Amino acid sequence: EDKVVQSPLSLVVHEGDTVTLNCSYEVTNFRSLLWYKQEKKAPTFLFMLTSSGIEKKSGRLSSILDKKELFSILNITATQTGDSAIYLCAGHYIGGSNYKLTFGKGTLLTVNP
Amino acid sequence: DVKVTQSSRYLVKRTGEKVFLECVQDMDHENMFWYRQDPGLGLRLIYFSYDVKMKEKGDIPEGYSVSREKKERFSLILESASTNQTSMYLCASSSSYEQYFGPGTRLTVT
């Protein structure tokens, strides 16, 4: 069973729409959750969330963690074509080696003009 | 700025060949990782290393080996390439939770 599950797997919207991407995770030994954006090549870091209920924000992107319901959401408001990318969610779990991440399968977001 | 570089962007190899993928980081990070990324399967961890000469298997190590002789360099080795190893290979490094990724190597095995 997957530790980190993202939904939807793909999404097509029009410029200006607001989107919400979901990430649920397994609770055992959970430490923190990270979001990455991947355009044509290397994933780039967006947010790390450790505490429940505290929103992280960067421009039109925001994210929050709900440790009771075991999920995180990534919101993008007023989407632009440049937001088209794969959005990856990853969980960091205590135990084993430090700093190893478990990634979800990603959400492919396409923003049409 | 952290820089992670990979030796090739695109690589085509024949079945049975030995393949070396090289990754170099310039931020003195202790941790380095090799992933493969396939449509519908996401990023899957092959091997990682948390120190020179130290390595640990990830989720899908079969058919791969790694080498870390110097802190800045982490190599992924396909001892005998097979067609099911056709994929995008991503290297990453970190000193904490945030991983920095290289641009990826798209490997095709024919």
PDB file of C-alpha atoms in Angstrom:
ATOM      1  CA  GLU A   1       0.000   0.000   0.000  1.00  0.00           C
ATOM      2  CA  ASP A   2       1.314   3.447  -0.937  1.00  0.00           C
ATOM      3  CA  LYS A   3       2.406   5.668   1.931  1.00  0.00           C
ATOM      4  CA  VAL A   4       1.707   8.894   0.035  1.00  0.00           C
ATOM      5  CA  VAL A   5      -1.288   9.182  -2.280  1.00  0.00           C
ATOM      6  CA  GLN A   6      -1.982  12.150  -4.517  1.00  0.00           C
ATOM      7  CA  SER A   7      -5.196  13.094  -6.250  1.00  0.00           C
ATOM      8  CA  PRO A   8      -6.186  13.785  -8.874  1.00  0.00           C
ATOM      9  CA  LEU A   9      -3.467  12.200 -11.012  1.00  0.00           C
ATOM     10  CA  SER A  10      -4.149  14.746 -13.734  1.00  0.00           C
ATOM     11  CA  LEU A  11      -6.124  17.929 -14.069  1.00  0.00           C
ATOM     12  CA  VAL A  12      -6.847  20.338 -16.927  1.00  0.00           C
ATOM     13  CA  VAL A  13      -8.009  23.886 -16.169  1.00  0.00           C
ATOM     14  CA  HIS A  14      -8.235  27.270 -17.856  1.00  0.00           C
ATOM     15  CA  GLU A  15      -6.117  30.259 -17.003  1.00  0.00           C
ATOM     16  CA  GLY A  16      -7.561  32.135 -14.066  1.00  0.00           C
ATOM     17  CA  ASP A  17      -9.069  29.065 -12.421  1.00  0.00           C
ATOM     18  CA  THR A  18      -8.231  28.086  -8.854  1.00  0.00           C
ATOM     19  CA  VAL A  19      -7.044  24.528  -8.293  1.00  0.00           C
ATOM     20  CA  THR A  20      -6.639  22.341  -5.234  1.00  0.00           C
ATOM     21  CA  LEU A  21      -4.288  19.390  -5.278  1.00  0.00           C
ATOM     22  CA  ASN A  22      -4.566  16.722  -2.622  1.00  0.00           C
ATOM     23  CA  CYS A  23      -2.054  14.554  -0.825  1.00  0.00           C
ATOM     24  CA  SER A  24      -2.909  11.984   1.823  1.00  0.00           C
ATOM     25  CA  TYR A  25      -0.275  10.158   3.800  1.00  0.00           C
ATOM     26  CA  GLU A  26       0.265   7.294   6.161  1.00  0.00           C
ATOM     27  CA  VAL A  27       0.636   8.376   9.761  1.00  0.00           C
ATOM     28  CA  THR A  28       3.099   5.844  11.198  1.00  0.00           C
ATOM     29  CA  ASN A  29       6.399   7.597  11.952  1.00  0.00           C
ATOM     30  CA  PHE A  30       5.360  10.619   9.898  1.00  0.00           C
ATOM     31  CA  ARG A  31       7.497  13.717  10.423  1.00  0.00           C
ATOM     32  CA  SER A  32       6.841  16.248   7.673  1.00  0.00           C
ATOM     33  CA  LEU A  33       5.413  16.702   4.202  1.00  0.00           C
ATOM     34  CA  LEU A  34       7.029  18.415   1.244  1.00  0.00           C
ATOM     35  CA  TRP A  35       5.667  19.751  -2.037  1.00  0.00           C
ATOM     36  CA  TYR A  36       7.701  20.013  -5.239  1.00  0.00           C
ATOM     37  CA  LYS A  37       6.958  21.392  -8.697  1.00  0.00           C
ATOM     38  CA  GLN A  38       8.425  19.626 -11.733  1.00  0.00           C
ATOM     39  CA  GLU A  39       8.359  21.329 -15.104  1.00  0.00           C
ATOM     40  CA  LYS A  40      10.424  19.943 -17.914  1.00  0.00           C
ATOM     41  CA  LYS A  41      13.247  18.653 -15.803  1.00  0.00           C
ATOM     42  CA  ALA A  42      14.333  18.871 -12.172  1.00  0.00           C
ATOM     43  CA  PRO A  43      11.719  19.062  -9.397  1.00  0.00           C
ATOM     44  CA  THR A  44      12.011  22.273  -7.435  1.00  0.00           C
ATOM     45  CA  PHE A  45      11.074  22.681  -3.801  1.00  0.00           C
ATOM     46  CA  LEU A  46       7.887  24.563  -2.908  1.00  0.00           C
ATOM     47  CA  PHE A  47       6.966  23.977   0.736  1.00  0.00           C
ATOM     48  CA  MET A  48       7.709  21.881   3.775  1.00  0.00           C
ATOM     49  CA  LEU A  49       4.913  21.393   6.304  1.00  0.00           C
ATOM     50  CA  THR A  50       5.422  20.020   9.771  1.00  0.00           C
ATOM     51  CA  SER A  51       2.730  21.571  11.919  1.00  0.00           C
ATOM     52  CA  SER A  52      -0.979  21.140  11.464  1.00  0.00           C
ATOM     53  CA  GLY A  53      -3.103  24.136  10.526  1.00  0.00           C
ATOM     54  CA  ILE A  54      -0.291  26.540   9.650  1.00  0.00           C
ATOM     55  CA  GLU A  55      -0.556  27.761   6.087  1.00  0.00           C
ATOM     56  CA  LYS A  56       2.569  28.235   4.013  1.00  0.00           C
ATOM     57  CA  LYS A  57       2.235  30.783   1.222  1.00  0.00           C
ATOM     58  CA  SER A  58       4.304  31.858  -1.740  1.00  0.00           C
ATOM     59  CA  GLY A  59       2.639  34.195  -4.196  1.00  0.00           C
ATOM     60  CA  ARG A  60      -0.393  32.453  -5.665  1.00  0.00           C
ATOM     61  CA  LEU A  61       0.542  29.112  -4.106  1.00  0.00           C
ATOM     62  CA  SER A  62      -0.383  28.044  -0.606  1.00  0.00           C
ATOM     63  CA  SER A  63      -0.391  24.803   1.306  1.00  0.00           C
ATOM     64  CA  ILE A  64      -1.635  23.468   4.587  1.00  0.00           C
ATOM     65  CA  LEU A  65      -1.305  20.255   6.559  1.00  0.00           C
ATOM     66  CA  ASP A  66      -4.082  18.521   8.491  1.00  0.00           C
ATOM     67  CA  LYS A  67      -2.512  16.025  10.880  1.00  0.00           C
ATOM     68  CA  LYS A  68      -5.840  14.872  12.215  1.00  0.00           C
ATOM     69  CA  GLU A  69      -7.216  13.868   8.824  1.00  0.00           C
ATOM     70  CA  LEU A  70      -3.761  12.983   7.445  1.00  0.00           C
ATOM     71  CA  PHE A  71      -3.727  15.093   4.330  1.00  0.00           C
ATOM     72  CA  SER A  72      -2.282  18.200   2.782  1.00  0.00           C
ATOM     73  CA  ILE A  73      -3.597  20.452   0.052  1.00  0.00           C
ATOM     74  CA  LEU A  74      -1.782  22.680  -2.389  1.00  0.00           C
ATOM     75  CA  ASN A  75      -3.840  25.597  -3.678  1.00  0.00           C
ATOM     76  CA  ILE A  76      -3.021  27.624  -6.741  1.00  0.00           C
ATOM     77  CA  THR A  77      -5.127  30.722  -7.357  1.00  0.00           C
ATOM     78  CA  ALA A  78      -5.479  32.618 -10.638  1.00  0.00           C
ATOM     79  CA  THR A  79      -3.627  29.884 -12.515  1.00  0.00           C
ATOM     80  CA  GLN A  80      -1.321  30.761 -15.410  1.00  0.00           C
ATOM     81  CA  THR A  81       0.018  28.611 -18.226  1.00  0.00           C
ATOM     82  CA  GLY A  82       3.375  28.663 -16.449  1.00  0.00           C
ATOM     83  CA  ASP A  83       1.807  26.698 -13.602  1.00  0.00           C
ATOM     84  CA  SER A  84       1.540  23.684 -15.914  1.00  0.00           C
ATOM     85  CA  ALA A  85       3.723  21.033 -14.310  1.00  0.00           C
ATOM     86  CA  ILE A  86       3.761  17.853 -12.292  1.00  0.00           C
ATOM     87  CA  TYR A  87       3.234  18.595  -8.603  1.00  0.00           C
ATOM     88  CA  LEU A  88       4.857  16.079  -6.292  1.00  0.00           C
ATOM     89  CA  CYS A  89       4.071  15.463  -2.664  1.00  0.00           C
ATOM     90  CA  ALA A  90       6.563  13.637  -0.450  1.00  0.00           C
ATOM     91  CA  GLY A  91       6.480  12.386   3.117  1.00  0.00           C
ATOM     92  CA  HIS A  92       9.421  12.288   5.468  1.00  0.00           C
ATOM     93  CA  TYR A  93       9.235   9.406   7.921  1.00  0.00           C
ATOM     94  CA  ILE A  94      11.263   8.864  11.079  1.00  0.00           C
ATOM     95  CA  GLY A  95      13.180   5.626  11.262  1.00  0.00           C
ATOM     96  CA  GLY A  96      15.637   4.116   8.879  1.00  0.00           C
ATOM     97  CA  SER A  97      17.998   6.642   7.403  1.00  0.00           C
ATOM     98  CA  ASN A  98      17.566  10.327   7.913  1.00  0.00           C
ATOM     99  CA  TYR A  99      16.118  12.548   5.198  1.00  0.00           C
ATOM    100  CA  LYS A 100      14.782   9.839   2.949  1.00  0.00           C
ATOM    101  CA  LEU A 101      11.531  10.946   1.283  1.00  0.00           C
ATOM    102  CA  THR A 102       8.638   8.864   0.021  1.00  0.00           C
ATOM    103  CA  PHE A 103       7.013  10.444  -3.033  1.00  0.00           C
ATOM    104  CA  GLY A 104       3.475  10.189  -4.306  1.00  0.00           C
ATOM    105  CA  LYS A 105       2.820   9.556  -7.985  1.00  0.00           C
ATOM    106  CA  GLY A 106       2.290  13.235  -8.703  1.00  0.00           C
ATOM    107  CA  THR A 107      -0.502  15.357 -10.151  1.00  0.00           C
ATOM    108  CA  LEU A 108      -0.087  16.520 -13.740  1.00  0.00           C
ATOM    109  CA  LEU A 109      -1.611  19.984 -13.989  1.00  0.00           C
ATOM    110  CA  THR A 110      -2.284  21.486 -17.413  1.00  0.00           C
ATOM    111  CA  VAL A 111      -3.370  25.120 -17.587  1.00  0.00           C
ATOM    112  CA  ASN A 112      -4.821  26.088 -20.951  1.00  0.00           C
ATOM    113  CA  PRO A 113      -4.916  29.708 -22.151  1.00  0.00           C
TER     114      PRO A 113
ATOM    115  CA  ASP B   1      22.707  28.247  -5.347  1.00  0.00           C
ATOM    116  CA  VAL B   2      22.856  24.498  -5.040  1.00  0.00           C
ATOM    117  CA  LYS B   3      23.880  22.837  -8.230  1.00  0.00           C
ATOM    118  CA  VAL B   4      23.349  19.183  -9.005  1.00  0.00           C
ATOM    119  CA  THR B   5      24.594  18.049 -12.375  1.00  0.00           C
ATOM    120  CA  GLN B   6      24.159  14.781 -14.200  1.00  0.00           C
ATOM    121  CA  SER B   7      26.580  13.556 -16.812  1.00  0.00           C
ATOM    122  CA  SER B   8      24.127  13.157 -19.684  1.00  0.00           C
ATOM    123  CA  ARG B   9      20.660  14.472 -20.534  1.00  0.00           C
ATOM    124  CA  TYR B  10      19.938  11.700 -23.022  1.00  0.00           C
ATOM    125  CA  LEU B  11      21.534   8.280 -23.333  1.00  0.00           C
ATOM    126  CA  VAL B  12      20.818   5.341 -25.623  1.00  0.00           C
ATOM    127  CA  LYS B  13      22.321   1.966 -24.753  1.00  0.00           C
ATOM    128  CA  ARG B  14      21.929  -1.596 -25.947  1.00  0.00           C
ATOM    129  CA  THR B  15      20.603  -4.477 -23.890  1.00  0.00           C
ATOM    130  CA  GLY B  16      23.380  -6.086 -21.867  1.00  0.00           C
ATOM    131  CA  GLU B  17      25.653  -3.046 -21.825  1.00  0.00           C
ATOM    132  CA  LYS B  18      27.095  -1.730 -18.576  1.00  0.00           C
ATOM    133  CA  VAL B  19      25.831   1.808 -17.995  1.00  0.00           C
ATOM    134  CA  PHE B  20      27.220   4.493 -15.701  1.00  0.00           C
ATOM    135  CA  LEU B  21      25.174   7.507 -14.681  1.00  0.00           C
ATOM    136  CA  GLU B  22      27.117  10.183 -12.859  1.00  0.00           C
ATOM    137  CA  CYS B  23      25.854  12.822 -10.470  1.00  0.00           C
ATOM    138  CA  VAL B  24      27.858  15.660  -8.938  1.00  0.00           C
ATOM    139  CA  GLN B  25      26.756  18.217  -6.341  1.00  0.00           C
ATOM    140  CA  ASP B  26      28.627  21.315  -5.258  1.00  0.00           C
ATOM    141  CA  MET B  27      27.115  22.030  -1.842  1.00  0.00           C
ATOM    142  CA  ASP B  28      28.997  19.570   0.337  1.00  0.00           C
ATOM    143  CA  HIS B  29      25.783  17.648   1.064  1.00  0.00           C
ATOM    144  CA  GLU B  30      26.056  14.427   3.015  1.00  0.00           C
ATOM    145  CA  ASN B  31      23.036  12.750   1.435  1.00  0.00           C
ATOM    146  CA  MET B  32      22.638  11.765  -2.191  1.00  0.00           C
ATOM    147  CA  PHE B  33      19.841   9.864  -3.898  1.00  0.00           C
ATOM    148  CA  TRP B  34      19.037   8.121  -7.163  1.00  0.00           C
ATOM    149  CA  TYR B  35      15.437   7.894  -8.365  1.00  0.00           C
ATOM    150  CA  ARG B  36      13.774   6.699 -11.486  1.00  0.00           C
ATOM    151  CA  GLN B  37      10.604   8.337 -12.754  1.00  0.00           C
ATOM    152  CA  ASP B  38       8.072   6.550 -14.929  1.00  0.00           C
ATOM    153  CA  PRO B  39       4.622   7.684 -16.093  1.00  0.00           C
ATOM    154  CA  GLY B  40       1.951   6.609 -13.641  1.00  0.00           C
ATOM    155  CA  LEU B  41       4.518   5.379 -11.107  1.00  0.00           C
ATOM    156  CA  GLY B  42       5.994   8.633  -9.860  1.00  0.00           C
ATOM    157  CA  LEU B  43       9.455   8.953  -8.345  1.00  0.00           C
ATOM    158  CA  ARG B  44      10.836   5.716  -6.947  1.00  0.00           C
ATOM    159  CA  LEU B  45      13.994   5.554  -4.877  1.00  0.00           C
ATOM    160  CA  ILE B  46      16.684   3.194  -6.177  1.00  0.00           C
ATOM    161  CA  TYR B  47      19.588   3.796  -3.794  1.00  0.00           C
ATOM    162  CA  PHE B  48      20.796   6.504  -1.482  1.00  0.00           C
ATOM    163  CA  SER B  49      23.961   7.376   0.344  1.00  0.00           C
ATOM    164  CA  TYR B  50      24.401   9.335   3.557  1.00  0.00           C
ATOM    165  CA  ASP B  51      28.180   9.402   3.584  1.00  0.00           C
ATOM    166  CA  VAL B  52      31.178   8.538   1.472  1.00  0.00           C
ATOM    167  CA  LYS B  53      31.335   4.806   0.815  1.00  0.00           C
ATOM    168  CA  MET B  54      27.994   4.331   2.591  1.00  0.00           C
ATOM    169  CA  LYS B  55      24.919   3.250   0.693  1.00  0.00           C
ATOM    170  CA  GLU B  56      21.471   1.902   1.350  1.00  0.00           C
ATOM    171  CA  LYS B  57      18.943   0.247  -0.878  1.00  0.00           C
ATOM    172  CA  GLY B  58      15.830   2.144  -1.717  1.00  0.00           C
ATOM    173  CA  ASP B  59      12.546   0.692  -2.892  1.00  0.00           C
ATOM    174  CA  ILE B  60      13.674  -0.735  -6.243  1.00  0.00           C
ATOM    175  CA  PRO B  61      17.410  -1.603  -6.105  1.00  0.00           C
ATOM    176  CA  GLU B  62      17.262  -4.742  -8.253  1.00  0.00           C
ATOM    177  CA  GLY B  63      19.434  -4.488 -11.337  1.00  0.00           C
ATOM    178  CA  TYR B  64      21.327  -1.445 -10.028  1.00  0.00           C
ATOM    179  CA  SER B  65      24.383  -0.711  -7.944  1.00  0.00           C
ATOM    180  CA  VAL B  66      25.954   2.540  -6.770  1.00  0.00           C
ATOM    181  CA  SER B  67      29.303   3.992  -5.895  1.00  0.00           C
ATOM    182  CA  ARG B  68      30.243   6.934  -3.709  1.00  0.00           C
ATOM    183  CA  GLU B  69      33.997   7.319  -3.505  1.00  0.00           C
ATOM    184  CA  LYS B  70      33.916  11.101  -3.002  1.00  0.00           C
ATOM    185  CA  LYS B  71      31.408  13.221  -1.143  1.00  0.00           C
ATOM    186  CA  GLU B  72      30.368  15.236  -4.183  1.00  0.00           C
ATOM    187  CA  ARG B  73      29.892  12.357  -6.591  1.00  0.00           C
ATOM    188  CA  PHE B  74      27.325   9.541  -6.623  1.00  0.00           C
ATOM    189  CA  SER B  75      27.253   7.069  -9.477  1.00  0.00           C
ATOM    190  CA  LEU B  76      24.465   4.735 -10.522  1.00  0.00           C
ATOM    191  CA  ILE B  77      25.526   1.581 -12.346  1.00  0.00           C
ATOM    192  CA  LEU B  78      23.393  -0.690 -14.460  1.00  0.00           C
ATOM    193  CA  GLU B  79      25.480  -3.851 -14.618  1.00  0.00           C
ATOM    194  CA  SER B  80      23.630  -5.293 -17.601  1.00  0.00           C
ATOM    195  CA  ALA B  81      21.067  -2.908 -19.008  1.00  0.00           C
ATOM    196  CA  SER B  82      17.631  -4.252 -19.856  1.00  0.00           C
ATOM    197  CA  THR B  83      14.736  -2.699 -21.747  1.00  0.00           C
ATOM    198  CA  ASN B  84      12.701  -2.372 -18.566  1.00  0.00           C
ATOM    199  CA  GLN B  85      15.333   0.044 -17.286  1.00  0.00           C
ATOM    200  CA  THR B  86      14.347   2.576 -19.925  1.00  0.00           C
ATOM    201  CA  SER B  87      13.340   5.530 -17.792  1.00  0.00           C
ATOM    202  CA  MET B  88      14.128   9.032 -16.555  1.00  0.00           C
ATOM    203  CA  TYR B  89      16.789   8.916 -13.857  1.00  0.00           C
ATOM    204  CA  LEU B  90      16.970  11.743 -11.340  1.00  0.00           C
ATOM    205  CA  CYS B  91      19.736  12.398  -8.869  1.00  0.00           C
ATOM    206  CA  ALA B  92      19.243  14.520  -5.738  1.00  0.00           C
ATOM    207  CA  SER B  93      21.309  15.737  -2.818  1.00  0.00           C
ATOM    208  CA  SER B  94      20.438  17.147   0.579  1.00  0.00           C
ATOM    209  CA  SER B  95      21.778  18.142   3.956  1.00  0.00           C
ATOM    210  CA  SER B  96      18.332  17.974   5.530  1.00  0.00           C
ATOM    211  CA  TYR B  97      14.771  17.371   4.373  1.00  0.00           C
ATOM    212  CA  GLU B  98      14.858  19.534   1.270  1.00  0.00           C
ATOM    213  CA  GLN B  99      16.314  17.634  -1.649  1.00  0.00           C
ATOM    214  CA  TYR B 100      17.867  19.383  -4.639  1.00  0.00           C
ATOM    215  CA  PHE B 101      17.459  17.610  -7.932  1.00  0.00           C
ATOM    216  CA  GLY B 102      19.586  17.376 -11.034  1.00  0.00           C
ATOM    217  CA  PRO B 103      18.092  17.836 -14.526  1.00  0.00           C
ATOM    218  CA  GLY B 104      17.663  14.118 -15.116  1.00  0.00           C
ATOM    219  CA  THR B 105      19.020  11.589 -17.602  1.00  0.00           C
ATOM    220  CA  ARG B 106      16.597  10.027 -20.022  1.00  0.00           C
ATOM    221  CA  LEU B 107      17.953   6.544 -20.649  1.00  0.00           C
ATOM    222  CA  THR B 108      16.670   4.383 -23.480  1.00  0.00           C
ATOM    223  CA  VAL B 109      17.742   0.754 -23.611  1.00  0.00           C
ATOM    224  CA  THR B 110      17.154  -0.912 -26.974  1.00  0.00           C
TER     225      THR B 110
END
